[in-house]
Amino acid sequence: MISGEICGIYISIITTVVSHFTKILCKADDTYRYVYNSDPTIAYWLDFSKYCFLYFHSVFFQYYIEPFEPNWIYIAVLCEKCDYLFLDEKYHYYTDKEVKHDLCMKYNIQKKSEHSQEDGFFLVNRDAYIISRRTFTHNITDPPVFVKNPFLQISYVHPDMNSSIDIHLPNKYFIENNELLSACFIAKYLKYQELPFDFSMQYKINIMDDDINTITLTADSFIRLLEKGYEIVTIKK
């Protein structure tokens, strides 16, 4: 009886502590959001502070991070040297004025990607990520059309690795017609995360979608996002 009462007291104390801690976190989050949205300068320095922390974290764990600048184009191609695959990647920074000149922007992007090989892709970061494997078909001045994330789980599997790596894609990747999980996309993702990995064209991507369907991608296939759902595209050799 006594032990039961003591157990009940412990549970009551733990419940109270957790409840108060949750309220404190909620208030702290609300305060942060209020301060963040109150002034663009404050928002900039808060973002910069988080980026500095991420930078030091990436240096310590030896992985790459994307630029702090809001507007950039990323172009990469998978290259092979002495049986070793590596990413030849470049960043191009642009201004808001350049975005208004859609044809000029498309010309610059095509010129920068004209030497890419089969697995090249580029990525434009403005309000969202626009990702294409080979050709740029989006109208830069049009607002991105966000779609629902159709995947519950994505994992990278390689025969030389003892365990898989979960792939977590941010919401700004999920835009209609974006092309995800190509070989170049996967190589970049692995390079920009902290876990050790092996990469070659023998990898597999295991996916479970929101209908509990399981699919497997290889290096000769990728995902194209549709208005509702997705399609698997097989690369013609």
Short mmCIF file of C-alpha atoms in Angstrom, two decimals:
data_model
loop_
_atom_site.label_atom_id
_atom_site.label_comp_id
_atom_site.label_asym_id
_atom_site.label_seq_id
_atom_site.Cartn_x
_atom_site.Cartn_y
_atom_site.Cartn_z
CA MET A 1 0.00 0.00 0.00
CA ILE A 2 2.77 2.41 1.00
CA SER A 3 4.84 1.58 -2.07
CA GLY A 4 1.78 2.19 -4.23
CA GLU A 5 1.26 5.62 -2.65
CA ILE A 6 4.93 6.48 -3.14
CA CYS A 7 4.71 5.40 -6.77
CA GLY A 8 1.64 7.58 -7.22
CA ILE A 9 3.47 10.56 -5.70
CA TYR A 10 6.44 10.03 -8.04
CA ILE A 11 4.14 9.83 -11.05
CA SER A 12 2.36 13.00 -9.93
CA ILE A 13 5.67 14.85 -9.50
CA ILE A 14 6.99 13.67 -12.87
CA THR A 15 3.73 14.64 -14.59
CA THR A 16 3.84 18.10 -13.00
CA VAL A 17 7.49 18.65 -13.97
CA VAL A 18 6.90 17.51 -17.56
CA SER A 19 3.80 19.71 -17.79
CA HIS A 20 5.66 22.81 -16.54
CA PHE A 21 8.65 22.06 -18.78
CA THR A 22 6.35 21.76 -21.80
CA LYS A 23 4.72 25.10 -20.96
CA ILE A 24 8.15 26.73 -20.64
CA LEU A 25 9.21 25.34 -24.03
CA CYS A 26 5.98 26.57 -25.63
CA LYS A 27 6.44 30.04 -24.15
CA ALA A 28 10.09 30.10 -25.23
CA ASP A 29 9.11 29.06 -28.75
CA ASP A 30 6.38 31.72 -28.88
CA THR A 31 8.84 34.34 -27.61
CA TYR A 32 11.42 33.30 -30.20
CA ARG A 33 8.87 33.49 -33.02
CA TYR A 34 7.69 36.91 -31.83
CA VAL A 35 11.22 38.28 -31.63
CA TYR A 36 12.16 36.65 -34.96
CA ASN A 37 9.18 38.15 -36.81
CA SER A 38 9.38 41.56 -35.13
CA ASP A 39 12.30 42.90 -37.13
CA PRO A 40 14.17 41.74 -40.28
CA THR A 41 17.53 42.68 -38.76
CA ILE A 42 16.89 40.56 -35.68
CA ALA A 43 15.76 37.68 -37.91
CA TYR A 44 18.96 37.98 -39.97
CA TRP A 45 21.23 37.80 -36.92
CA LEU A 46 19.30 34.91 -35.41
CA ASP A 47 19.65 33.03 -38.70
CA PHE A 48 23.33 33.94 -38.88
CA SER A 49 23.91 32.71 -35.32
CA LYS A 50 22.29 29.37 -36.14
CA TYR A 51 24.38 29.13 -39.30
CA CYS A 52 27.60 29.77 -37.33
CA PHE A 53 26.69 26.95 -34.97
CA LEU A 54 25.98 24.69 -37.95
CA TYR A 55 29.29 25.69 -39.53
CA PHE A 56 31.34 24.74 -36.46
CA HIS A 57 29.36 21.51 -36.16
CA SER A 58 30.15 20.67 -39.80
CA VAL A 59 33.85 21.39 -39.27
CA PHE A 60 33.96 19.16 -36.20
CA PHE A 61 32.10 16.26 -37.86
CA GLN A 62 33.65 16.88 -41.30
CA TYR A 63 30.72 17.36 -43.63
CA TYR A 64 29.67 20.11 -46.03
CA ILE A 65 26.93 22.71 -45.60
CA GLU A 66 25.13 24.94 -48.07
CA PRO A 67 25.79 28.71 -48.30
CA PHE A 68 24.21 31.19 -45.93
CA GLU A 69 23.25 33.48 -48.81
CA PRO A 70 19.54 33.20 -49.74
CA ASN A 71 19.89 33.17 -53.55
CA TRP A 72 22.12 30.68 -55.31
CA ILE A 73 22.29 28.07 -58.03
CA TYR A 74 24.03 24.76 -57.43
CA ILE A 75 25.34 22.75 -60.36
CA ALA A 76 27.00 19.37 -59.93
CA VAL A 77 28.09 16.43 -62.01
CA LEU A 78 29.29 13.00 -60.95
CA CYS A 79 32.79 12.37 -62.23
CA GLU A 80 34.93 9.25 -62.15
CA LYS A 81 38.67 9.22 -61.57
CA CYS A 82 40.67 6.04 -60.96
CA ASP A 83 37.46 4.11 -60.25
CA TYR A 84 36.48 6.74 -57.67
CA LEU A 85 33.27 8.77 -58.00
CA PHE A 86 33.29 12.37 -56.84
CA LEU A 87 31.07 15.45 -57.18
CA ASP A 88 32.31 18.30 -59.33
CA GLU A 89 30.12 21.06 -57.90
CA LYS A 90 29.84 24.82 -58.29
CA TYR A 91 27.72 27.56 -56.72
CA HIS A 92 26.55 30.65 -58.57
CA TYR A 93 25.10 33.54 -56.56
CA TYR A 94 22.50 35.87 -58.01
CA THR A 95 20.48 38.90 -56.98
CA ASP A 96 16.74 39.53 -56.83
CA LYS A 97 17.09 41.79 -59.88
CA GLU A 98 18.43 38.89 -61.93
CA VAL A 99 15.41 36.79 -61.01
CA LYS A 100 13.15 39.33 -62.72
CA HIS A 101 14.94 38.69 -65.99
CA ASP A 102 13.73 35.12 -66.42
CA LEU A 103 15.25 34.48 -69.84
CA CYS A 104 18.61 35.84 -68.74
CA MET A 105 18.59 33.61 -65.67
CA LYS A 106 17.71 30.53 -67.73
CA TYR A 107 20.53 31.33 -70.15
CA ASN A 108 23.04 31.64 -67.31
CA ILE A 109 21.87 28.36 -65.77
CA GLN A 110 22.06 26.48 -69.07
CA LYS A 111 25.53 27.88 -69.78
CA LYS A 112 26.74 26.76 -66.38
CA SER A 113 25.29 23.27 -66.80
CA GLU A 114 26.06 22.64 -70.48
CA HIS A 115 29.09 20.50 -69.66
CA SER A 116 27.26 18.29 -67.19
CA GLN A 117 27.08 14.56 -67.84
CA GLU A 118 24.28 12.04 -67.41
CA ASP A 119 23.87 12.54 -63.68
CA GLY A 120 24.22 16.32 -63.46
CA PHE A 121 21.56 18.45 -61.82
CA PHE A 122 21.20 21.97 -60.55
CA LEU A 123 19.25 23.51 -57.76
CA VAL A 124 17.90 27.03 -57.38
CA ASN A 125 17.26 28.38 -53.92
CA ARG A 126 14.92 31.32 -53.59
CA ASP A 127 11.79 30.78 -51.51
CA ALA A 128 12.17 27.08 -52.14
CA TYR A 129 14.41 24.49 -53.76
CA ILE A 130 13.84 23.88 -57.47
CA ILE A 131 15.63 20.71 -58.49
CA SER A 132 16.11 19.32 -61.97
CA ARG A 133 18.30 16.47 -63.09
CA ARG A 134 19.20 17.69 -66.56
CA THR A 135 17.18 20.54 -68.05
CA PHE A 136 15.73 23.62 -66.41
CA THR A 137 12.01 23.87 -67.23
CA HIS A 138 10.69 25.96 -64.34
CA ASN A 139 9.71 29.59 -64.79
CA ILE A 140 11.85 31.32 -62.19
CA THR A 141 9.47 34.23 -61.70
CA ASP A 142 6.48 31.96 -61.01
CA PRO A 143 5.80 31.08 -57.37
CA PRO A 144 6.67 27.45 -56.56
CA VAL A 145 3.78 24.99 -56.34
CA PHE A 146 4.27 23.05 -53.13
CA VAL A 147 2.99 19.48 -52.94
CA LYS A 148 2.45 17.00 -50.15
CA ASN A 149 5.39 14.87 -49.08
CA PRO A 150 4.35 11.42 -50.39
CA PHE A 151 7.04 9.51 -48.49
CA LEU A 152 7.02 8.10 -44.98
CA GLN A 153 10.59 6.82 -45.04
CA ILE A 154 13.60 7.00 -47.35
CA SER A 155 16.87 5.18 -46.64
CA TYR A 156 20.20 4.78 -48.41
CA VAL A 157 21.63 1.25 -48.57
CA HIS A 158 25.08 0.29 -49.83
CA PRO A 159 26.64 -3.21 -49.99
CA ASP A 160 29.82 -1.98 -48.27
CA MET A 161 27.95 -0.42 -45.34
CA ASN A 162 26.72 -2.29 -42.27
CA SER A 163 23.76 0.01 -41.73
CA SER A 164 21.55 2.25 -43.82
CA ILE A 165 21.32 6.05 -43.68
CA ASP A 166 17.90 7.64 -43.34
CA ILE A 167 17.26 10.45 -45.80
CA HIS A 168 15.26 13.38 -44.40
CA LEU A 169 14.16 15.92 -46.98
CA PRO A 170 12.96 19.40 -45.91
CA ASN A 171 9.51 20.60 -46.93
CA LYS A 172 10.94 23.13 -49.39
CA TYR A 173 12.11 20.22 -51.58
CA PHE A 174 8.53 19.15 -52.26
CA ILE A 175 7.60 21.24 -55.30
CA GLU A 176 5.72 20.03 -58.35
CA ASN A 177 8.05 18.68 -61.09
CA ASN A 178 11.08 18.55 -58.80
CA GLU A 179 13.32 15.59 -59.58
CA LEU A 180 14.65 13.91 -56.46
CA LEU A 181 16.88 10.99 -55.51
CA SER A 182 18.94 10.73 -58.69
CA ALA A 183 22.52 9.49 -58.32
CA CYS A 184 23.87 13.04 -58.23
CA PHE A 185 21.20 14.07 -55.73
CA ILE A 186 22.13 11.16 -53.46
CA ALA A 187 25.86 11.91 -53.71
CA LYS A 188 25.22 15.51 -52.66
CA TYR A 189 22.91 14.51 -49.82
CA LEU A 190 25.51 12.14 -48.37
CA LYS A 191 28.29 14.70 -48.68
CA TYR A 192 26.20 17.27 -46.79
CA GLN A 193 25.34 15.10 -43.78
CA GLU A 194 27.43 13.99 -40.83
CA LEU A 195 27.33 10.17 -40.92
CA PRO A 196 30.16 8.15 -42.54
CA PHE A 197 29.21 6.54 -45.84
CA ASP A 198 30.37 4.64 -48.92
CA PHE A 199 29.14 5.76 -52.31
CA SER A 200 29.16 3.96 -55.64
CA MET A 201 26.59 3.24 -58.33
CA GLN A 202 25.72 -0.05 -56.58
CA TYR A 203 23.61 1.72 -53.95
CA LYS A 204 19.87 1.29 -53.43
CA ILE A 205 17.25 3.68 -52.11
CA ASN A 206 14.46 2.01 -50.14
CA ILE A 207 11.25 4.02 -49.95
CA MET A 208 7.94 3.60 -48.16
CA ASP A 209 5.25 6.00 -49.37
CA ASP A 210 2.14 7.25 -47.61
CA ASP A 211 0.10 4.37 -49.06
CA ILE A 212 2.51 1.90 -47.39
CA ASN A 213 3.90 0.87 -50.78
CA THR A 214 7.59 -0.07 -50.75
CA ILE A 215 9.79 0.68 -53.74
CA THR A 216 13.51 0.48 -54.46
CA LEU A 217 15.46 2.92 -56.61
CA THR A 218 18.84 2.24 -58.14
CA ALA A 219 21.35 4.58 -59.77
CA ASP A 220 19.45 4.48 -63.07
CA SER A 221 16.17 5.83 -61.68
CA PHE A 222 14.83 8.82 -59.77
CA ILE A 223 11.59 10.39 -58.50
CA ARG A 224 9.61 13.17 -60.17
CA LEU A 225 7.05 14.89 -57.96
CA LEU A 226 3.56 15.36 -59.37
CA GLU A 227 0.67 17.54 -58.27
CA LYS A 228 -0.66 14.47 -56.48
CA GLY A 229 1.91 11.82 -55.73
CA TYR A 230 5.02 10.98 -57.71
CA GLU A 231 6.36 8.95 -60.61
CA ILE A 232 9.46 6.79 -60.96
CA VAL A 233 11.57 7.75 -63.96
CA THR A 234 14.02 5.23 -65.41
CA ILE A 235 17.05 6.71 -67.14
CA LYS A 236 17.51 5.53 -70.70
CA LYS A 237 21.09 4.52 -71.41
#
